[in-house]
Amino acid sequence: MLLIVVAFIVAFVLLLYMISPLISPKPLKLNGAHVVVTGGSGGIGKCIAIECYRQGAFITLVARDEDKLLKAKKEVEQFAVNDKQVVLCVSVDISSDYTQVENVIKQAQEKLGPVDMLVNCAGTAVAGKFEEMEVERFKELMEVNYLGSVYPTRAVITTMKERRMGRIVFVSSQAGQIGLFGYTAYSPSKFALRGLAESLQMEMKPYNIYVTVAFPPDTDTPLLAEENKSKPLETKLISETSGVWQPDQVAKVFVKDAVQGNFNSSVGPDGYMLSALTCGMSPVTSITEGLQQIVTMGLFRTIALFYLGSFDSIVRRCMIQREQSKTADKTE
Ligand SMILES: NC(=O)C1=CN([C@@H]2O[C@H](COP(=O)(O)OP(=O)(O)OC[C@H]3O[C@@H](n4cnc5c(N)ncnc54)[C@H](OP(=O)(O)O)[C@@H]3O)[C@@H](O)[C@H]2O)C=CC1
Ligand SMILES: CCCCCCCCCCCCCCCC(=O)[C@@H](N)CO
């Protein structure tokens, strides 16, 4: 019996080794490549644009506010590595009308050539209790975070398929790997990206197009500052688990993974554990990644149960505190 189990494991590892060269993509050369970054005028997107520009890429920044775009363009341009590089700005709402998005991408391709890498980073967040959230928010977040990633991707994919090359990055969130208190509207819009990415990757792999899903933790950007103004205490306390990161730190990791064609991109020890734990049926892009998932999954699930216990106790304590302060108010 033991022999069979051992033989099975050995055969499995061998199989993994055998198929892995087929699935490890060739890294994308950023030097001279055209990279489109939605949400490129601020926060994580701007840092991703800078990271690509530093490696010699031509950049198209996509966002709504034109002043912010121009300011970001000037910032990015400071990191030029040769005098041919260009930063193009396009102002469009990526979530409202597909034809508009298609048109601006067409214009960008006419000016800077076919898109080699698309980074879907534009997005927004609100945290609040399910029954207190305005109902429109659920729709808005799906439109901006989900459809706002579908549209630009649709607009570049045909040319990528024809050229048999390309990279698509979806910026999800750690809240796209686990559902948390306060994120009933936000989390689903980020989980959706994972489903899109997995399906798209299976379709695109024969065309040498690689999809990356990035799962940032809390990152120090204008969005986080805005979100914190109305974040429930529970959400704050739970999110503190994986700390607050700097946008340039997370951007570096995401660009590296996208260039290598890794499906999953995470930051920090909690990010690593979450990704291994939630890998499900997502594609593997290296032998080490596959082996690590096999070996660590049980251990990480055990650790996760402790985390879940502590999250439950945060929620319970906050509820008791609220009720106590309510009764105190009444007796005053
Ligand atoms: N910061 C964080 O803690 C985390 C962020 N993320 C995700 O990372 C991504 C970037 O976040 P972050 O950098 O913090 O956000 P910022 O608010 O700092 O930047 C968002 C960018 O997206 C653009 N944008 C927003 N809505 C639209 C739209 N409808 N059409 C076109 N452009 C749009 C903004 O420009 P403009 O408003 O001018 O259009 C801006 O350039 C988001 O998807 C977010 O969900 C994930 C996990 C953690
Ligand atoms: C082995 C298991 C390990 C489990 C670790 C769990 C860690 C949970 C922390 C979740 C943090 C959520 C950040 C969301 C950020 C975000 O998307 C918004 N800030 C956007 O503005």
Tab-separated table of C-alpha atoms and ligand atoms in Angstrom:
chain	number	residue	atom	x	y	z
A	1	MET	CA	0.000	0.000	0.000
A	2	LEU	CA	2.758	2.397	1.080
A	3	LEU	CA	4.680	1.459	-2.053
A	4	ILE	CA	1.733	2.417	-4.242
A	5	VAL	CA	1.379	5.781	-2.523
A	6	VAL	CA	5.094	6.498	-2.876
A	7	ALA	CA	5.079	5.389	-6.530
A	8	PHE	CA	2.079	7.619	-7.141
A	9	ILE	CA	3.791	10.646	-5.591
A	10	VAL	CA	6.999	10.020	-7.542
A	11	ALA	CA	5.053	9.623	-10.793
A	12	PHE	CA	3.138	12.793	-10.070
A	13	VAL	CA	6.268	14.825	-9.388
A	14	LEU	CA	7.839	13.456	-12.572
A	15	LEU	CA	4.746	14.404	-14.534
A	16	LEU	CA	4.868	17.877	-13.085
A	17	TYR	CA	8.504	18.168	-14.141
A	18	MET	CA	7.653	16.889	-17.590
A	19	ILE	CA	4.890	19.332	-18.347
A	20	SER	CA	6.478	22.331	-16.668
A	21	PRO	CA	8.790	23.392	-19.517
A	22	LEU	CA	5.710	23.569	-21.674
A	23	ILE	CA	4.000	25.946	-19.317
A	24	SER	CA	6.872	28.228	-18.330
A	25	PRO	CA	6.539	31.192	-20.696
A	26	LYS	CA	9.391	33.174	-22.173
A	27	PRO	CA	9.798	36.497	-20.319
A	28	LEU	CA	8.469	39.583	-22.091
A	29	LYS	CA	11.058	42.192	-23.074
A	30	LEU	CA	9.849	45.518	-21.708
A	31	ASN	CA	12.484	47.482	-23.596
A	32	GLY	CA	10.625	49.042	-26.540
A	33	ALA	CA	7.323	47.384	-25.577
A	34	HIS	CA	4.010	49.259	-25.486
A	35	VAL	CA	2.422	49.018	-22.038
A	36	VAL	CA	-1.085	50.356	-21.358
A	37	VAL	CA	-1.877	51.050	-17.716
A	38	THR	CA	-5.467	51.844	-16.777
A	39	GLY	CA	-5.567	53.816	-13.545
A	40	GLY	CA	-2.061	54.920	-14.482
A	41	SER	CA	-2.513	58.480	-13.187
A	42	GLY	CA	-2.327	57.586	-9.514
A	43	GLY	CA	-1.497	55.126	-6.765
A	44	ILE	CA	-0.412	51.616	-7.734
A	45	GLY	CA	-1.035	52.168	-11.469
A	46	LYS	CA	1.338	55.128	-11.626
A	47	CYS	CA	4.059	53.092	-9.896
A	48	ILE	CA	3.512	50.226	-12.342
A	49	ALA	CA	3.901	52.691	-15.224
A	50	ILE	CA	7.134	54.043	-13.706
A	51	GLU	CA	8.513	50.534	-13.202
A	52	CYS	CA	7.847	49.655	-16.856
A	53	TYR	CA	9.215	52.978	-18.104
A	54	ARG	CA	12.430	52.412	-16.175
A	55	GLN	CA	12.824	49.220	-18.145
A	56	GLY	CA	12.500	51.018	-21.481
A	57	ALA	CA	8.780	50.624	-22.241
A	58	PHE	CA	6.497	53.068	-24.078
A	59	ILE	CA	3.529	53.884	-21.862
A	60	THR	CA	-0.124	54.769	-22.340
A	61	LEU	CA	-1.753	56.065	-19.174
A	62	VAL	CA	-5.530	55.690	-19.029
A	63	ALA	CA	-7.736	57.512	-16.491
A	64	ARG	CA	-10.516	60.123	-16.392
A	65	ASP	CA	-9.049	63.299	-14.866
A	66	GLU	CA	-6.849	65.039	-17.481
A	67	ASP	CA	-4.897	67.209	-15.034
A	68	LYS	CA	-3.959	64.191	-12.953
A	69	LEU	CA	-2.920	62.375	-16.144
A	70	LEU	CA	-0.605	65.201	-17.222
A	71	LYS	CA	0.962	65.401	-13.774
A	72	ALA	CA	1.555	61.647	-13.771
A	73	LYS	CA	3.022	61.797	-17.297
A	74	LYS	CA	5.626	64.324	-16.119
A	75	GLU	CA	6.498	62.139	-13.135
A	76	VAL	CA	6.868	59.005	-15.239
A	77	GLU	CA	9.005	60.836	-17.813
A	78	GLN	CA	11.646	61.521	-15.176
A	79	PHE	CA	12.532	57.840	-15.252
A	80	ALA	CA	13.397	57.665	-18.968
A	81	VAL	CA	16.249	55.374	-19.956
A	82	ASN	CA	16.468	56.494	-23.595
A	83	ASP	CA	15.306	59.521	-25.589
A	84	LYS	CA	12.880	57.606	-27.816
A	85	GLN	CA	10.490	56.718	-25.002
A	86	VAL	CA	7.008	58.251	-25.006
A	87	VAL	CA	4.264	58.587	-22.396
A	88	LEU	CA	0.809	58.987	-23.914
A	89	CYS	CA	-2.250	60.068	-21.903
A	90	VAL	CA	-5.817	59.079	-22.705
A	91	SER	CA	-8.803	60.278	-20.790
A	92	VAL	CA	-11.732	57.870	-20.733
A	93	ASP	CA	-14.050	56.230	-18.228
A	94	ILE	CA	-13.113	52.572	-18.664
A	95	SER	CA	-16.420	51.355	-17.270
A	96	SER	CA	-19.150	53.219	-19.086
A	97	ASP	CA	-19.085	52.494	-22.819
A	98	TYR	CA	-17.168	49.763	-24.662
A	99	THR	CA	-17.010	51.612	-27.992
A	100	GLN	CA	-15.303	54.566	-26.330
A	101	VAL	CA	-12.718	52.321	-24.721
A	102	GLU	CA	-12.136	50.510	-28.023
A	103	ASN	CA	-11.606	53.841	-29.802
A	104	VAL	CA	-9.010	55.183	-27.369
A	105	ILE	CA	-7.099	51.900	-27.435
A	106	LYS	CA	-7.127	52.032	-31.246
A	107	GLN	CA	-5.726	55.564	-31.156
A	108	ALA	CA	-3.028	54.532	-28.690
A	109	GLN	CA	-2.047	51.585	-30.919
A	110	GLU	CA	-1.835	53.882	-33.941
A	111	LYS	CA	0.582	56.139	-32.072
A	112	LEU	CA	2.693	53.663	-30.086
A	113	GLY	CA	2.166	50.371	-31.910
A	114	PRO	CA	0.341	47.217	-30.825
A	115	VAL	CA	-0.098	46.732	-27.078
A	116	ASP	CA	2.357	44.207	-25.626
A	117	MET	CA	1.096	44.429	-22.062
A	118	LEU	CA	-2.189	45.693	-20.644
A	119	VAL	CA	-2.389	46.399	-16.920
A	120	ASN	CA	-5.976	46.711	-15.682
A	121	CYS	CA	-5.373	48.716	-12.539
A	122	ALA	CA	-8.153	51.326	-12.546
A	123	GLY	CA	-10.549	50.563	-9.757
A	124	THR	CA	-12.282	51.875	-6.735
A	125	ALA	CA	-13.302	50.738	-3.255
A	126	VAL	CA	-15.874	51.366	-0.575
A	127	ALA	CA	-16.166	49.632	2.740
A	128	GLY	CA	-19.307	49.526	4.838
A	129	LYS	CA	-21.825	47.208	6.385
A	130	PHE	CA	-23.993	45.317	3.911
A	131	GLU	CA	-27.292	46.837	5.015
A	132	GLU	CA	-25.867	50.355	5.271
A	133	MET	CA	-24.268	50.426	1.833
A	134	GLU	CA	-26.255	52.319	-0.803
A	135	VAL	CA	-27.613	49.708	-3.209
A	136	GLU	CA	-26.142	51.564	-6.219
A	137	ARG	CA	-22.646	50.891	-4.894
A	138	PHE	CA	-22.894	47.187	-5.644
A	139	LYS	CA	-23.520	47.995	-9.290
A	140	GLU	CA	-20.919	50.752	-9.453
A	141	LEU	CA	-18.127	48.561	-8.098
A	142	MET	CA	-18.945	45.734	-10.512
A	143	GLU	CA	-18.941	48.240	-13.362
A	144	VAL	CA	-15.651	49.933	-12.532
A	145	ASN	CA	-13.649	47.013	-11.122
A	146	TYR	CA	-15.005	44.177	-13.256
A	147	LEU	CA	-16.398	45.597	-16.536
A	148	GLY	CA	-13.687	48.265	-16.409
A	149	SER	CA	-11.201	45.398	-16.774
A	150	VAL	CA	-13.222	43.443	-19.344
A	151	TYR	CA	-13.510	46.362	-21.805
A	152	PRO	CA	-9.817	47.298	-22.200
A	153	THR	CA	-8.938	43.582	-22.357
A	154	ARG	CA	-11.490	43.007	-25.141
A	155	ALA	CA	-10.053	45.983	-26.993
A	156	VAL	CA	-6.476	44.620	-27.083
A	157	ILE	CA	-6.935	40.860	-27.254
A	158	THR	CA	-7.575	40.406	-31.005
A	159	THR	CA	-4.306	42.062	-31.977
A	160	MET	CA	-2.450	40.116	-29.281
A	161	LYS	CA	-3.863	36.854	-30.667
A	162	GLU	CA	-2.826	37.782	-34.188
A	163	ARG	CA	0.698	38.587	-32.988
A	164	ARG	CA	0.835	35.434	-30.851
A	165	MET	CA	2.143	37.415	-27.884
A	166	GLY	CA	1.054	39.574	-24.977
A	167	ARG	CA	0.447	40.018	-21.297
A	168	ILE	CA	-2.788	40.913	-19.509
A	169	VAL	CA	-2.666	41.927	-15.839
A	170	PHE	CA	-5.713	42.192	-13.601
A	171	VAL	CA	-5.238	44.054	-10.331
A	172	SER	CA	-7.523	42.290	-7.874
A	173	SER	CA	-6.920	42.519	-4.086
A	174	GLN	CA	-6.354	40.291	-1.064
A	175	ALA	CA	-10.048	41.019	-0.620
A	176	GLY	CA	-10.437	39.158	-3.936
A	177	GLN	CA	-9.080	36.039	-2.249
A	178	ILE	CA	-11.050	36.170	0.982
A	179	GLY	CA	-14.347	37.850	1.805
A	180	LEU	CA	-14.095	40.187	4.771
A	181	PHE	CA	-16.374	42.208	7.027
A	182	GLY	CA	-17.232	45.483	5.247
A	183	TYR	CA	-16.385	44.303	1.745
A	184	THR	CA	-19.727	42.847	0.588
A	185	ALA	CA	-19.733	45.220	-2.388
A	186	TYR	CA	-15.989	45.363	-3.064
A	187	SER	CA	-14.888	41.725	-2.675
A	188	PRO	CA	-17.221	40.241	-5.304
A	189	SER	CA	-15.963	42.743	-7.884
A	190	LYS	CA	-12.398	41.555	-7.190
A	191	PHE	CA	-13.274	37.841	-6.979
A	192	ALA	CA	-14.865	38.245	-10.420
A	193	LEU	CA	-11.487	39.183	-11.894
A	194	ARG	CA	-10.034	35.865	-10.813
A	195	GLY	CA	-12.778	33.951	-12.669
A	196	LEU	CA	-12.244	36.088	-15.724
A	197	ALA	CA	-8.473	35.617	-15.555
A	198	GLU	CA	-8.642	31.818	-15.223
A	199	SER	CA	-11.054	31.437	-18.132
A	200	LEU	CA	-9.175	33.877	-20.317
A	201	GLN	CA	-5.827	32.227	-19.570
A	202	MET	CA	-7.130	28.849	-20.721
A	203	GLU	CA	-8.328	30.415	-23.981
A	204	MET	CA	-5.192	32.445	-24.589
A	205	LYS	CA	-2.386	30.071	-23.677
A	206	PRO	CA	-2.107	28.512	-27.172
A	207	TYR	CA	-1.622	32.043	-28.484
A	208	ASN	CA	1.316	32.673	-26.161
A	209	ILE	CA	-0.649	35.289	-24.191
A	210	TYR	CA	-0.153	35.168	-20.437
A	211	VAL	CA	-2.522	36.446	-17.785
A	212	THR	CA	-1.502	37.633	-14.314
A	213	VAL	CA	-3.788	38.344	-11.370
A	214	ALA	CA	-2.237	40.645	-8.774
A	215	PHE	CA	-3.512	40.555	-5.202
A	216	PRO	CA	-2.316	43.682	-3.355
A	217	PRO	CA	-2.668	44.087	0.416
A	218	ASP	CA	-3.630	47.534	1.825
A	219	THR	CA	-1.400	49.970	-0.055
A	220	ASP	CA	-0.650	53.575	0.816
A	221	THR	CA	-2.520	55.423	-1.983
A	222	PRO	CA	-5.179	58.184	-2.235
A	223	LEU	CA	-7.782	55.401	-2.538
A	224	LEU	CA	-6.832	53.857	0.811
A	225	ALA	CA	-6.902	57.300	2.478
A	226	GLU	CA	-10.390	57.931	1.098
A	227	GLU	CA	-11.595	54.468	2.032
A	228	ASN	CA	-10.294	54.801	5.588
A	229	LYS	CA	-12.557	57.789	6.228
A	230	SER	CA	-15.620	55.561	6.362
A	231	LYS	CA	-14.170	52.108	7.014
A	232	PRO	CA	-15.889	50.112	9.767
A	233	LEU	CA	-13.617	49.450	12.751
A	234	GLU	CA	-13.893	45.697	12.123
A	235	THR	CA	-12.559	46.068	8.561
A	236	LYS	CA	-9.674	48.210	9.815
A	237	LEU	CA	-8.671	45.746	12.524
A	238	ILE	CA	-8.912	42.711	10.230
A	239	SER	CA	-7.003	44.381	7.362
A	240	GLU	CA	-4.186	45.339	9.722
A	241	THR	CA	-3.197	41.646	9.637
A	242	SER	CA	-1.262	42.095	6.407
A	243	GLY	CA	-0.138	45.675	7.103
A	244	VAL	CA	0.108	48.668	4.788
A	245	TRP	CA	2.530	48.549	1.858
A	246	GLN	CA	4.045	51.236	-0.360
A	247	PRO	CA	2.759	51.407	-3.970
A	248	ASP	CA	6.258	51.218	-5.486
A	249	GLN	CA	6.967	48.030	-3.504
A	250	VAL	CA	3.865	46.244	-4.766
A	251	ALA	CA	4.278	47.614	-8.317
A	252	LYS	CA	7.767	46.102	-8.623
A	253	VAL	CA	6.489	42.643	-7.683
A	254	PHE	CA	3.519	42.824	-10.085
A	255	VAL	CA	5.630	43.953	-13.043
A	256	LYS	CA	8.180	41.207	-12.407
A	257	ASP	CA	5.485	38.519	-12.257
A	258	ALA	CA	3.715	39.868	-15.354
A	259	VAL	CA	6.961	39.912	-17.342
A	260	GLN	CA	7.619	36.309	-16.336
A	261	GLY	CA	4.055	35.354	-17.196
A	262	ASN	CA	3.204	34.122	-13.687
A	263	PHE	CA	-0.526	33.676	-13.196
A	264	ASN	CA	-0.445	34.666	-9.557
A	265	SER	CA	1.229	37.722	-8.080
A	266	SER	CA	1.230	38.418	-4.356
A	267	VAL	CA	3.130	40.551	-1.881
A	268	GLY	CA	4.397	39.765	1.610
A	269	PRO	CA	4.144	36.652	3.778
A	270	ASP	CA	0.364	36.873	4.220
A	271	GLY	CA	-0.028	37.394	0.489
A	272	TYR	CA	2.097	34.326	-0.171
A	273	MET	CA	0.068	32.181	2.226
A	274	LEU	CA	-3.251	33.432	0.876
A	275	SER	CA	-2.231	32.681	-2.700
A	276	ALA	CA	-1.020	29.165	-1.924
A	277	LEU	CA	-4.168	28.507	0.086
A	278	THR	CA	-6.583	29.809	-2.544
A	279	CYS	CA	-4.833	28.455	-5.642
A	280	GLY	CA	-7.734	26.095	-6.418
A	281	MET	CA	-7.612	25.192	-10.123
A	282	SER	CA	-5.581	28.185	-11.209
A	283	PRO	CA	-2.733	27.531	-13.668
A	284	VAL	CA	0.788	26.824	-12.381
A	285	THR	CA	3.622	28.641	-14.044
A	286	SER	CA	6.635	26.994	-12.397
A	287	ILE	CA	7.558	23.668	-10.847
A	288	THR	CA	8.535	25.288	-7.579
A	289	GLU	CA	5.187	27.051	-7.340
A	290	GLY	CA	3.317	23.770	-7.885
A	291	LEU	CA	5.428	21.885	-5.365
A	292	GLN	CA	5.129	24.634	-2.783
A	293	GLN	CA	1.354	24.576	-3.107
A	294	ILE	CA	1.230	20.801	-2.639
A	295	VAL	CA	3.459	20.853	0.421
A	296	THR	CA	2.089	23.925	2.198
A	297	MET	CA	-1.650	23.738	1.663
A	298	GLY	CA	-2.539	21.723	4.779
A	299	LEU	CA	-0.287	23.786	6.991
A	300	PHE	CA	-1.648	27.075	5.653
A	301	ARG	CA	-5.232	25.893	6.140
A	302	THR	CA	-4.372	25.184	9.769
A	303	ILE	CA	-2.924	28.691	10.175
A	304	ALA	CA	-5.959	30.122	8.378
A	305	LEU	CA	-8.320	28.598	10.936
A	306	PHE	CA	-6.553	30.584	13.665
A	307	TYR	CA	-6.832	33.761	11.599
A	308	LEU	CA	-10.540	33.124	11.019
A	309	GLY	CA	-10.996	32.605	14.758
A	310	SER	CA	-9.319	35.913	15.495
A	311	PHE	CA	-11.409	37.714	12.838
A	312	ASP	CA	-14.592	36.298	14.411
A	313	SER	CA	-13.503	37.538	17.791
A	314	ILE	CA	-12.774	41.031	16.397
A	315	VAL	CA	-16.290	41.147	14.957
A	316	ARG	CA	-17.833	39.932	18.221
A	317	ARG	CA	-15.886	42.411	20.361
A	318	CYS	CA	-16.802	45.336	18.120
A	319	MET	CA	-20.474	44.362	18.313
A	320	ILE	CA	-20.429	44.160	22.115
A	321	GLN	CA	-18.614	47.502	22.333
A	322	ARG	CA	-21.206	49.166	20.079
A	323	GLU	CA	-24.080	47.798	22.103
A	324	GLN	CA	-22.489	48.941	25.339
A	325	SER	CA	-21.947	52.467	24.051
A	326	LYS	CA	-25.548	52.526	22.809
A	327	THR	CA	-26.933	51.627	26.255
A	328	ALA	CA	-24.552	54.136	27.863
A	329	ASP	CA	-25.909	56.844	25.533
A	330	LYS	CA	-29.465	55.950	26.491
A	331	THR	CA	-28.833	56.071	30.254
A	332	GLU	CA	-27.078	59.444	30.022
B	1	LIG	N1	-4.771	50.875	-2.273
B	1	LIG	C1	-5.119	49.718	-1.789
B	1	LIG	O1	-5.102	49.512	-0.562
B	1	LIG	C2	-5.484	48.594	-2.677
B	1	LIG	C3	-5.862	48.802	-4.000
B	1	LIG	N2	-6.239	47.747	-4.779
B	1	LIG	C4	-6.670	47.956	-6.157
B	1	LIG	O2	-5.631	48.551	-6.889
B	1	LIG	C5	-6.145	49.384	-7.909
B	1	LIG	C6	-5.519	50.750	-7.825
B	1	LIG	O3	-5.797	51.284	-6.557
B	1	LIG	P1	-5.108	52.601	-5.999
B	1	LIG	O4	-3.864	52.861	-6.741
B	1	LIG	O5	-5.096	52.481	-4.544
B	1	LIG	O6	-6.212	53.679	-6.399
B	1	LIG	P2	-6.111	55.258	-6.723
B	1	LIG	O7	-7.450	55.816	-6.412
B	1	LIG	O8	-4.931	55.835	-6.067
B	1	LIG	O9	-5.926	55.269	-8.302
B	1	LIG	C7	-6.961	54.812	-9.103
B	1	LIG	C8	-6.669	55.136	-10.544
B	1	LIG	O10	-7.726	54.642	-11.355
B	1	LIG	C9	-8.300	55.696	-12.121
B	1	LIG	N3	-9.733	55.404	-12.275
B	1	LIG	C10	-10.635	55.195	-11.302
B	1	LIG	N4	-11.855	54.972	-11.828
B	1	LIG	C11	-11.711	55.030	-13.174
B	1	LIG	C12	-12.602	54.902	-14.266
B	1	LIG	N5	-13.890	54.666	-14.069
B	1	LIG	N6	-12.121	55.033	-15.514
B	1	LIG	C13	-10.812	55.284	-15.722
B	1	LIG	N7	-9.922	55.416	-14.729
B	1	LIG	C14	-10.364	55.296	-13.471
B	1	LIG	C15	-7.993	56.950	-11.313
B	1	LIG	O11	-7.975	58.136	-12.069
B	1	LIG	P3	-9.326	59.039	-12.312
B	1	LIG	O12	-10.038	59.098	-10.995
B	1	LIG	O13	-8.835	60.344	-12.798
B	1	LIG	O14	-10.109	58.310	-13.340
B	1	LIG	C16	-6.601	56.622	-10.831
B	1	LIG	O15	-5.656	56.838	-11.852
B	1	LIG	C17	-7.668	49.379	-7.710
B	1	LIG	O16	-8.223	48.463	-8.605
B	1	LIG	C18	-7.837	48.905	-6.282
B	1	LIG	O17	-9.041	48.255	-6.077
B	1	LIG	C19	-6.261	46.477	-4.299
B	1	LIG	C20	-5.873	46.217	-2.999
B	1	LIG	C21	-5.446	47.250	-2.108
B	2	LIG	C1	-2.820	31.299	5.854
B	2	LIG	C2	-3.833	32.314	5.737
B	2	LIG	C3	-3.346	33.713	5.868
B	2	LIG	C4	-4.489	34.625	5.973
B	2	LIG	C5	-4.088	36.053	5.996
B	2	LIG	C6	-5.293	36.895	5.980
B	2	LIG	C7	-4.976	38.338	5.797
B	2	LIG	C8	-6.245	39.110	5.523
B	2	LIG	C9	-5.977	40.544	5.314
B	2	LIG	C10	-6.870	41.082	4.262
B	2	LIG	C11	-6.525	42.466	3.893
B	2	LIG	C12	-7.445	42.971	2.833
B	2	LIG	C13	-6.855	44.103	2.114
B	2	LIG	C14	-7.818	44.675	1.127
B	2	LIG	C15	-7.230	45.879	0.490
B	2	LIG	C16	-8.120	46.552	-0.472
B	2	LIG	O1	-8.436	46.006	-1.484
B	2	LIG	C17	-8.598	47.913	-0.184
B	2	LIG	N1	-7.772	48.614	0.709
B	2	LIG	C18	-8.746	48.700	-1.461
B	2	LIG	O2	-8.740	50.059	-1.268
